[in-house]
Each structure stands twice: as C-alpha cells, then as structure tokens.
Amino acid sequence: MENMMSKLRNLDAYPKINEDFYSRTLSGGVITLASSIVMLLLFLSELRLYLHAVTETKLVVDTSRGETLRINFDVTFSALPCSILSLDAMDISGEQHLDVKHDINKKRLDSHGNVIESRPDGIGAPKIENPLQRHGGRLEHNETYCGSCYGAEAADEDCCNSCEDVREAYRKKGWAISNPDVIDQCKREGFLQRIKDEEGEGCNIYGFLEVNKVAGNFHFAPGKSFQQSNVHVHDLLAFQKDSFNISHKINRLSFGDYFPGVVNPLDGVHWAQATPSGMYQYFIKVVPTVYTDVSGHTIQSNQFSVTEHFRGTEVGNLQYLPGVFFFYDLSPIKVTFTEEHISFLHFLTNVCAIVGGVFTVSGILDSFIYHGQKAIKKKMEIGKFS
C-alpha cells in the first residue's frame, strides 16, 4: 500500500515549495492585482454571454411555394389630396389589384400636416337629392333609384348610383371621364368642387396589401387606373390639372411581420419634388427571412434592400405617370436567424481557458520582470550597468 502511495506522489504535476523559499515582490503584487481584475472582467463578459441568447445566422435556398407576401405601408403625401390618390398593385403573373380600397385608410391633412379627417377608403358618399334616373327622368318618391352609367353598363339592368360607380364602370370599360360635370352623379356630389376644396391638402395613406409571392409592383398615383390596349393607364383628365406634386414621406414600409433586429431602410425617408411633376421609383430586393426565438417560436418575414430613381417631366407634358412606384423582386436565398443559449460545458470551458490563460501570461510577465530586475541589479553591483 505504501508503495502504491509513493507512486501516486511521483505523478504529482504540482510539486509544493516550502514557504520559506517564497520571494514576494512589489511587481508581483501589481501583476497579481491586474491579472485578477482582467480575469474578473473576462469572467463577467463570459457570464453575460451565457445568460443571454446568441443569434446564429444561416443562408439557405428558398424552396417555399404558393405563399403570399404581406406589404405594410404608411406613406404621407404633403401636397396630394386623398380624393385623387389611388393605390394599384400588380405582379408578373398577370394578377392586378386596381384602385385598392380594402384594408386601406386615408387621413386628410392640412398644409401644416394636421389631420382633418380620417376614414377607411371607399366608404361613404354624399346623398344625392332628386337624382337623374337611367331612363332620363328625375327620381320620384315612389321609385327606386337607378342611375345611368352613361354607356358603360356591363348589362342592361346595371345601375350607377354615385359618381364613384360611374367612374368604376368607365374604368372597367377602359374609358376616361374627360368632364365630370356632364355626369349627373358627379355634378350633384360636387366631384370637381370637392377636388378644388381639397387643393393644397395632403394625405396620409396606410394599411397593408396581400399579394402573390412573385415579383411585382405597387404604386400610389392620382386618378383611377384602367387597362387600355394592354397598357396601364390612369384617368387624369377628370382632375383638370397640368402637374401633380408627389413629394412624400415613408413613415413605414415592411414586407411581413416584425422580428427583433429587423431594419427597414425606407422607414422615415422623405423626398421633396423639385420639378413640376414626375415619377419616383423605388427598386426593392426582398430577402425571405425566418426568425426563431429561444423558445422555438418562428416568425416568417422578410428583409429588403432598395435603390431609387426619379423621372421628371415638364408642365403640361406628362411623359410618365406621376406617382410613387415600388418595384420589388424576391431573392432566391433565404436568411435564417436562430436564437440559442450557450451550453454550460461550453461556458465552463471558456471560464477555465480565461483563468488558465491569464494566470499563465501573468506568470510569464512576472518572471520576465523579476529576472530582468535581478540581472540589472547584479550588473549595477559589479559596475557594468551603464
């Protein structure tokens, strides 16, 4: 047994030195204090990383199919009234959403940006007193009102009971209304007068679009849109204006739901128009993103990058449709963010590395200083130090 204990003592990698042979120095005390502080700071840093989740990023090919893309927006036009502002969306598959009104809200703004009125888009119209019937006579008290669509009826029994109905019927036919005053519904609702009354006003339009997950565009522009010879056209004649100020501020624009750390580069962007009219274009590259938090909850969303371009036109020469256009395309690469905690063994390994590394380096530094001082002192004693 004694032989076994002796062999174990021979394996001791940490031989002990009698305290009588210890030599304590001032430099050693300073180094010990400094190394202890460094070890404490590194330990606290490692502990913070251990207690908080870290995010791992990966790039994978996006293999998703048949999904939709949600576009959230909040845009303010400082000089474009709500009554003439419309929103259209279309994609390369051929699907079109013209003059979108569902899930859209508009706020009328005065010249100082204060809210005049807030309402969902496309709801409500002034009541028409004694309107003109489709057959030409005036509405009697015992009749049901059925207004004329002025040749734009899709069927004989169709009725257009408001100016908006007539404009919508014309849009479906691909026609433009050159003079709203000849339309009984528009004249009685004061369509042109309302546009004149709102002159100088702005509009804050916000809401969301649900579109196919393919490349496409959506745009804010004056007038109702329609297709004419397979060309996207906006009816601007009804407003009797030569120029449109499309100065705007993007309060918020995102593709999909919010997730921690997302940066939307267009949030808060403001652009002021210098020319009488023009087309402002944003070209957006959408990157599909999946965020998984530490509890396993997954958020399917998107990030995007953007470039921009402006095409200006002169007064009375509308070469380009005045408006703000957002052209978006989808990246084939998906980014995944995964939150996870560092394992305790990893934390323990790093702590041991910190303690051992700092202890070793401080020991080398102390030995270098000690032997250096000793060598200098010896040379001074024999008079060879200069």
Short mmCIF file of C-alpha atoms in Angstrom, two decimals:
data_model
loop_
_atom_site.label_atom_id
_atom_site.label_comp_id
_atom_site.label_asym_id
_atom_site.label_seq_id
_atom_site.Cartn_x
_atom_site.Cartn_y
_atom_site.Cartn_z
CA MET A 1 0.00 0.00 0.00
CA GLU A 2 2.86 2.32 0.90
CA ASN A 3 4.46 1.53 -2.45
CA MET A 4 1.22 2.50 -4.27
CA MET A 5 1.02 5.83 -2.41
CA SER A 6 4.63 6.56 -3.31
CA LYS A 7 3.94 6.00 -6.99
CA LEU A 8 0.95 8.36 -6.84
CA ARG A 9 3.16 11.03 -5.20
CA ASN A 10 5.61 10.70 -8.07
CA LEU A 11 2.79 11.55 -10.51
CA ASP A 12 2.16 14.93 -8.78
CA ALA A 13 2.43 17.62 -11.50
CA TYR A 14 2.16 20.39 -8.89
CA PRO A 15 5.11 19.98 -6.53
CA LYS A 16 4.85 22.13 -3.40
CA ILE A 17 7.57 24.55 -2.32
CA ASN A 18 8.24 25.36 1.28
CA GLU A 19 7.03 28.82 2.19
CA ASP A 20 10.49 29.68 3.47
CA PHE A 21 11.70 29.74 -0.12
CA TYR A 22 8.99 32.14 -1.38
CA SER A 23 10.16 35.58 -2.51
CA ARG A 24 7.36 38.16 -2.75
CA THR A 25 7.98 41.34 -4.83
CA LEU A 26 6.19 44.62 -5.48
CA SER A 27 5.97 43.92 -9.22
CA GLY A 28 4.47 40.52 -8.49
CA GLY A 29 1.77 42.12 -6.34
CA VAL A 30 0.90 44.66 -9.06
CA ILE A 31 0.73 41.92 -11.72
CA THR A 32 -1.41 39.74 -9.45
CA LEU A 33 -3.87 42.59 -8.86
CA ALA A 34 -4.04 43.49 -12.57
CA SER A 35 -4.48 39.87 -13.68
CA SER A 36 -7.22 39.33 -11.09
CA ILE A 37 -9.13 42.35 -12.45
CA VAL A 38 -8.69 41.11 -16.03
CA MET A 39 -9.89 37.62 -15.05
CA LEU A 40 -12.94 39.10 -13.30
CA LEU A 41 -13.88 41.27 -16.30
CA LEU A 42 -13.48 38.38 -18.75
CA PHE A 43 -15.49 36.10 -16.47
CA LEU A 44 -18.36 38.64 -16.25
CA SER A 45 -18.31 39.02 -20.03
CA GLU A 46 -18.49 35.27 -20.50
CA LEU A 47 -21.25 35.01 -17.90
CA ARG A 48 -23.30 37.66 -19.74
CA LEU A 49 -22.97 35.71 -22.99
CA TYR A 50 -24.02 32.55 -21.21
CA LEU A 51 -27.10 34.12 -19.63
CA HIS A 52 -28.25 35.78 -22.87
CA ALA A 53 -29.20 34.04 -26.11
CA VAL A 54 -26.94 34.36 -29.14
CA THR A 55 -28.25 34.50 -32.70
CA GLU A 56 -26.89 32.14 -35.33
CA THR A 57 -27.26 33.19 -38.98
CA LYS A 58 -27.52 30.79 -41.93
CA LEU A 59 -28.14 31.19 -45.65
CA VAL A 60 -30.26 28.55 -47.41
CA VAL A 61 -32.07 28.27 -50.74
CA ASP A 62 -35.70 29.40 -50.51
CA THR A 63 -37.82 26.42 -51.59
CA SER A 64 -41.20 27.76 -50.42
CA ARG A 65 -44.06 27.79 -52.94
CA GLY A 66 -47.59 29.13 -53.13
CA GLU A 67 -47.16 31.65 -50.35
CA THR A 68 -48.37 35.23 -50.18
CA LEU A 69 -46.45 38.37 -49.34
CA ARG A 70 -47.81 40.95 -46.91
CA ILE A 71 -46.77 44.55 -47.58
CA ASN A 72 -47.30 47.00 -44.71
CA PHE A 73 -47.10 50.68 -45.59
CA ASP A 74 -47.68 54.13 -44.13
CA VAL A 75 -46.95 56.96 -46.59
CA THR A 76 -47.69 60.67 -46.29
CA PHE A 77 -48.15 62.89 -49.36
CA SER A 78 -47.82 66.53 -48.36
CA ALA A 79 -49.47 68.01 -51.50
CA LEU A 80 -51.68 65.27 -52.96
CA PRO A 81 -55.32 65.22 -51.73
CA CYS A 82 -56.91 61.94 -50.63
CA SER A 83 -59.79 62.35 -53.12
CA ILE A 84 -57.47 61.88 -56.12
CA LEU A 85 -54.96 59.42 -54.64
CA SER A 86 -55.30 55.74 -55.56
CA LEU A 87 -53.32 52.57 -54.95
CA ASP A 88 -52.70 49.80 -57.51
CA ALA A 89 -50.79 46.52 -57.25
CA MET A 90 -49.79 44.05 -59.96
CA ASP A 91 -47.31 41.22 -60.46
CA ILE A 92 -45.56 39.32 -63.26
CA SER A 93 -48.14 36.53 -63.11
CA GLY A 94 -50.67 38.98 -64.58
CA GLU A 95 -52.73 39.46 -61.43
CA GLN A 96 -53.84 43.05 -60.88
CA HIS A 97 -55.47 44.88 -57.97
CA LEU A 98 -56.61 48.26 -59.29
CA ASP A 99 -57.72 51.12 -57.07
CA VAL A 100 -57.30 49.00 -53.92
CA LYS A 101 -59.64 50.06 -51.10
CA HIS A 102 -59.87 47.11 -48.70
CA ASP A 103 -57.63 47.29 -45.61
CA ILE A 104 -56.65 50.84 -46.61
CA ASN A 105 -57.18 54.01 -44.54
CA LYS A 106 -56.70 57.62 -45.51
CA LYS A 107 -56.20 60.75 -43.40
CA ARG A 108 -56.80 64.18 -44.89
CA LEU A 109 -54.05 66.57 -43.83
CA ASP A 110 -53.92 70.36 -43.93
CA SER A 111 -50.90 72.30 -45.20
CA HIS A 112 -49.28 72.02 -41.75
CA GLY A 113 -49.69 68.24 -41.58
CA ASN A 114 -52.55 68.26 -39.09
CA VAL A 115 -55.29 65.63 -39.51
CA ILE A 116 -58.57 66.99 -40.92
CA GLU A 117 -60.44 63.71 -41.34
CA SER A 118 -59.68 60.02 -41.01
CA ARG A 119 -61.74 57.33 -42.71
CA PRO A 120 -61.48 53.89 -44.36
CA ASP A 121 -61.04 54.30 -48.10
CA GLY A 122 -64.02 53.90 -50.42
CA ILE A 123 -66.73 54.20 -47.75
CA GLY A 124 -69.48 56.80 -47.84
CA ALA A 125 -70.71 59.29 -50.45
CA PRO A 126 -72.86 62.42 -50.22
CA LYS A 127 -76.58 61.82 -50.52
CA ILE A 128 -77.99 62.80 -53.95
CA GLU A 129 -81.21 64.76 -53.81
CA ASN A 130 -83.67 64.31 -56.70
CA PRO A 131 -81.16 62.44 -58.93
CA LEU A 132 -81.46 61.67 -62.62
CA GLN A 133 -82.78 58.19 -63.40
CA ARG A 134 -81.23 55.89 -66.00
CA HIS A 135 -84.23 56.37 -68.30
CA GLY A 136 -83.74 60.15 -68.19
CA GLY A 137 -86.43 61.33 -65.76
CA ARG A 138 -85.96 62.52 -62.19
CA LEU A 139 -86.42 60.20 -59.23
CA GLU A 140 -89.96 60.23 -57.87
CA HIS A 141 -90.76 59.47 -54.24
CA ASN A 142 -92.24 56.05 -55.05
CA GLU A 143 -89.40 54.90 -57.37
CA THR A 144 -86.20 53.00 -56.72
CA TYR A 145 -83.18 54.97 -57.82
CA CYS A 146 -81.15 53.52 -60.71
CA GLY A 147 -78.64 55.98 -62.13
CA SER A 148 -77.24 55.86 -65.63
CA CYS A 149 -73.73 54.55 -66.29
CA TYR A 150 -73.54 56.70 -69.45
CA GLY A 151 -72.91 53.83 -71.83
CA ALA A 152 -70.55 51.88 -69.55
CA GLU A 153 -73.14 49.37 -68.34
CA ALA A 154 -71.96 45.77 -68.47
CA ALA A 155 -75.62 44.63 -68.55
CA ASP A 156 -78.94 46.36 -69.21
CA GLU A 157 -80.01 46.17 -65.57
CA ASP A 158 -76.79 47.73 -64.21
CA CYS A 159 -77.13 50.97 -62.22
CA CYS A 160 -74.57 53.62 -61.28
CA ASN A 161 -75.96 55.41 -58.24
CA SER A 162 -72.92 57.53 -57.40
CA CYS A 163 -70.06 59.32 -59.13
CA GLU A 164 -67.75 56.57 -57.85
CA ASP A 165 -69.96 53.93 -59.53
CA VAL A 166 -69.78 55.76 -62.86
CA ARG A 167 -66.00 56.14 -62.61
CA GLU A 168 -65.68 52.45 -61.74
CA ALA A 169 -67.87 51.45 -64.71
CA TYR A 170 -65.76 53.63 -67.00
CA ARG A 171 -62.58 52.11 -65.57
CA LYS A 172 -63.80 48.59 -66.34
CA LYS A 173 -64.53 49.65 -69.90
CA GLY A 174 -61.12 51.27 -70.24
CA TRP A 175 -62.64 54.72 -70.72
CA ALA A 176 -61.71 58.07 -69.23
CA ILE A 177 -64.09 60.73 -67.94
CA SER A 178 -62.93 63.97 -69.56
CA ASN A 179 -65.53 66.24 -67.91
CA PRO A 180 -67.17 65.05 -64.66
CA ASP A 181 -69.69 67.95 -64.80
CA VAL A 182 -71.62 66.20 -67.60
CA ILE A 183 -72.14 63.22 -65.25
CA ASP A 184 -75.25 63.88 -63.16
CA GLN A 185 -73.98 61.90 -60.16
CA CYS A 186 -70.60 63.69 -60.16
CA LYS A 187 -72.18 67.09 -60.61
CA ARG A 188 -74.62 66.57 -57.74
CA GLU A 189 -71.94 65.17 -55.44
CA GLY A 190 -69.73 68.15 -56.27
CA PHE A 191 -66.84 66.00 -57.52
CA LEU A 192 -64.85 68.84 -59.08
CA GLN A 193 -65.75 71.23 -56.29
CA ARG A 194 -64.50 68.72 -53.71
CA ILE A 195 -61.20 68.45 -55.58
CA LYS A 196 -60.93 72.25 -55.64
CA ASP A 197 -61.80 72.46 -51.93
CA GLU A 198 -59.06 69.95 -51.12
CA GLU A 199 -56.46 71.85 -53.16
CA GLY A 200 -53.34 72.28 -51.04
CA GLU A 201 -54.23 69.40 -48.74
CA GLY A 202 -52.11 66.33 -48.15
CA CYS A 203 -52.94 62.71 -47.49
CA ASN A 204 -51.66 60.03 -45.17
CA ILE A 205 -52.47 56.59 -46.58
CA TYR A 206 -51.73 53.45 -44.57
CA GLY A 207 -52.71 49.80 -44.42
CA PHE A 208 -51.46 46.58 -45.97
CA LEU A 209 -51.56 44.55 -49.18
CA GLU A 210 -51.64 40.77 -49.50
CA VAL A 211 -50.05 39.82 -52.83
CA ASN A 212 -48.60 36.74 -54.53
CA LYS A 213 -45.02 35.94 -53.57
CA VAL A 214 -43.65 36.81 -57.01
CA ALA A 215 -42.01 39.90 -58.47
CA GLY A 216 -44.34 42.83 -58.98
CA ASN A 217 -45.03 46.44 -58.11
CA PHE A 218 -47.46 48.66 -56.28
CA HIS A 219 -47.82 52.38 -56.72
CA PHE A 220 -49.56 55.46 -55.39
CA ALA A 221 -50.77 57.77 -58.15
CA PRO A 222 -53.55 60.28 -58.88
CA GLY A 223 -56.66 59.14 -60.74
CA LYS A 224 -58.46 55.88 -61.36
CA SER A 225 -56.50 53.25 -63.28
CA PHE A 226 -57.68 51.05 -66.12
CA GLN A 227 -56.31 48.89 -68.93
CA GLN A 228 -56.31 50.34 -72.44
CA SER A 229 -54.79 48.20 -75.21
CA ASN A 230 -52.96 46.18 -72.53
CA VAL A 231 -51.41 49.38 -71.17
CA HIS A 232 -51.87 50.52 -67.56
CA VAL A 233 -53.45 54.00 -67.70
CA HIS A 234 -54.64 56.48 -65.08
CA ASP A 235 -57.55 58.84 -65.72
CA LEU A 236 -56.04 62.28 -65.04
CA LEU A 237 -58.31 64.32 -67.33
CA ALA A 238 -61.07 64.43 -64.73
CA PHE A 239 -58.89 66.48 -62.37
CA GLN A 240 -58.18 69.20 -64.95
CA LYS A 241 -54.62 69.71 -63.68
CA ASP A 242 -51.31 70.01 -65.55
CA SER A 243 -48.99 68.90 -62.76
CA PHE A 244 -49.02 66.82 -59.58
CA ASN A 245 -46.72 67.23 -56.59
CA ILE A 246 -45.71 63.76 -55.40
CA SER A 247 -43.47 64.86 -52.50
CA HIS A 248 -43.80 62.16 -49.89
CA LYS A 249 -42.54 60.71 -46.65
CA ILE A 250 -42.45 56.96 -46.00
CA ASN A 251 -43.30 56.57 -42.34
CA ARG A 252 -43.13 52.79 -42.52
CA LEU A 253 -42.65 50.16 -45.18
CA SER A 254 -42.12 46.48 -44.39
CA PHE A 255 -42.61 43.13 -46.05
CA GLY A 256 -44.03 40.74 -43.49
CA ASP A 257 -44.13 40.75 -39.71
CA TYR A 258 -41.71 42.49 -37.37
CA PHE A 259 -38.95 40.44 -35.76
CA PRO A 260 -36.14 41.53 -33.36
CA GLY A 261 -33.25 43.23 -35.12
CA VAL A 262 -35.01 43.93 -38.41
CA VAL A 263 -34.01 47.16 -40.18
CA ASN A 264 -36.35 48.62 -42.81
CA PRO A 265 -34.19 51.06 -44.83
CA LEU A 266 -37.10 53.19 -46.08
CA ASP A 267 -38.64 53.98 -42.68
CA GLY A 268 -38.60 57.74 -42.18
CA VAL A 269 -37.36 58.53 -45.71
CA HIS A 270 -38.57 61.91 -47.03
CA TRP A 271 -38.39 63.20 -50.61
CA ALA A 272 -39.39 66.67 -51.84
CA GLN A 273 -40.23 67.22 -55.51
CA ALA A 274 -38.30 69.99 -57.28
CA THR A 275 -39.80 69.64 -60.79
CA PRO A 276 -43.50 70.30 -61.63
CA SER A 277 -44.27 66.60 -61.99
CA GLY A 278 -42.61 63.22 -62.33
CA MET A 279 -42.36 59.56 -61.41
CA TYR A 280 -40.44 58.42 -58.33
CA GLN A 281 -39.33 54.79 -58.39
CA TYR A 282 -38.03 52.50 -55.66
CA PHE A 283 -36.41 49.23 -56.75
CA ILE A 284 -36.56 46.74 -53.90
CA LYS A 285 -34.88 43.36 -53.45
CA VAL A 286 -36.83 41.32 -50.89
CA VAL A 287 -34.92 38.67 -48.92
CA PRO A 288 -37.08 35.98 -47.24
CA THR A 289 -36.19 35.66 -43.57
CA VAL A 290 -37.08 33.17 -40.85
CA TYR A 291 -36.54 34.15 -37.22
CA THR A 292 -36.71 31.52 -34.47
CA ASP A 293 -36.51 32.71 -30.88
CA VAL A 294 -35.06 30.79 -27.95
CA SER A 295 -38.46 29.30 -27.07
CA GLY A 296 -38.85 27.83 -30.59
CA HIS A 297 -41.43 30.35 -31.86
CA THR A 298 -40.88 31.01 -35.59
CA ILE A 299 -41.61 34.25 -37.48
CA GLN A 300 -41.79 34.11 -41.28
CA SER A 301 -40.86 37.56 -42.54
CA ASN A 302 -38.64 39.46 -44.98
CA GLN A 303 -35.83 41.97 -45.15
CA PHE A 304 -35.09 44.19 -48.14
CA SER A 305 -32.56 46.48 -49.78
CA VAL A 306 -33.51 49.38 -52.04
CA THR A 307 -32.29 51.77 -54.74
CA GLU A 308 -34.26 54.72 -56.11
CA HIS A 309 -34.68 56.78 -59.26
CA PHE A 310 -36.68 59.86 -60.33
CA ARG A 311 -38.02 60.75 -63.77
CA GLY A 312 -39.05 64.37 -64.09
CA THR A 313 -41.44 65.94 -66.62
CA GLU A 314 -42.36 69.48 -67.60
CA VAL A 315 -45.69 71.25 -67.03
CA GLY A 316 -48.39 70.03 -69.42
CA ASN A 317 -46.13 67.27 -70.76
CA LEU A 318 -46.86 64.17 -68.67
CA GLN A 319 -44.45 61.75 -70.36
CA TYR A 320 -44.55 59.49 -67.31
CA LEU A 321 -47.38 58.70 -64.97
CA PRO A 322 -46.90 60.93 -61.90
CA GLY A 323 -46.73 58.83 -58.77
CA VAL A 324 -44.57 56.83 -56.38
CA PHE A 325 -43.75 53.32 -57.62
CA PHE A 326 -42.34 50.41 -55.63
CA PHE A 327 -40.91 47.64 -57.83
CA TYR A 328 -39.99 44.56 -55.81
CA ASP A 329 -38.26 41.30 -56.65
CA LEU A 330 -37.57 38.26 -54.46
CA SER A 331 -34.19 36.80 -53.65
CA PRO A 332 -33.76 33.02 -54.11
CA ILE A 333 -31.71 32.93 -50.90
CA LYS A 334 -33.41 32.76 -47.51
CA VAL A 335 -31.79 34.04 -44.30
CA THR A 336 -32.48 32.15 -41.07
CA PHE A 337 -31.85 33.61 -37.62
CA THR A 338 -31.90 31.16 -34.72
CA GLU A 339 -31.65 32.20 -31.08
CA GLU A 340 -29.97 29.70 -28.78
CA HIS A 341 -28.25 29.54 -25.39
CA ILE A 342 -24.60 28.54 -24.94
CA SER A 343 -24.28 25.15 -23.21
CA PHE A 344 -22.97 25.01 -19.65
CA LEU A 345 -19.99 22.85 -20.70
CA HIS A 346 -19.03 25.46 -23.29
CA PHE A 347 -19.30 28.17 -20.63
CA LEU A 348 -17.18 26.10 -18.21
CA THR A 349 -14.54 25.50 -20.88
CA ASN A 350 -14.29 29.20 -21.65
CA VAL A 351 -14.02 30.10 -17.94
CA CYS A 352 -11.17 27.59 -17.49
CA ALA A 353 -9.46 29.00 -20.57
CA ILE A 354 -9.77 32.53 -19.17
CA VAL A 355 -8.39 31.61 -15.73
CA GLY A 356 -5.60 29.42 -17.08
CA GLY A 357 -4.63 31.81 -19.88
CA VAL A 358 -4.49 34.92 -17.73
CA PHE A 359 -2.64 33.03 -14.95
CA THR A 360 -0.04 31.71 -17.41
CA VAL A 361 0.54 35.03 -19.17
CA SER A 362 0.81 36.93 -15.87
CA GLY A 363 3.27 34.29 -14.59
CA ILE A 364 5.46 34.72 -17.69
CA LEU A 365 5.30 38.51 -17.35
CA ASP A 366 6.16 38.35 -13.64
CA SER A 367 9.08 36.01 -14.31
CA PHE A 368 10.41 38.28 -17.04
CA ILE A 369 10.22 41.37 -14.80
CA TYR A 370 11.71 39.56 -11.79
CA HIS A 371 14.69 38.12 -13.66
CA GLY A 372 15.19 41.36 -15.53
CA GLN A 373 15.35 43.35 -12.31
CA LYS A 374 17.69 40.75 -10.81
CA ALA A 375 20.05 40.92 -13.79
CA ILE A 376 20.13 44.73 -13.75
CA LYS A 377 20.79 44.79 -10.00
CA LYS A 378 23.66 42.33 -10.40
CA LYS A 379 25.29 44.39 -13.14
CA MET A 380 24.93 47.51 -11.02
CA GLU A 381 26.71 45.78 -8.15
CA ILE A 382 29.75 44.94 -10.29
CA GLY A 383 29.64 48.34 -12.03
CA LYS A 384 28.94 47.07 -15.55
CA PHE A 385 25.48 48.68 -15.92
CA SER A 386 25.51 51.90 -17.92
#
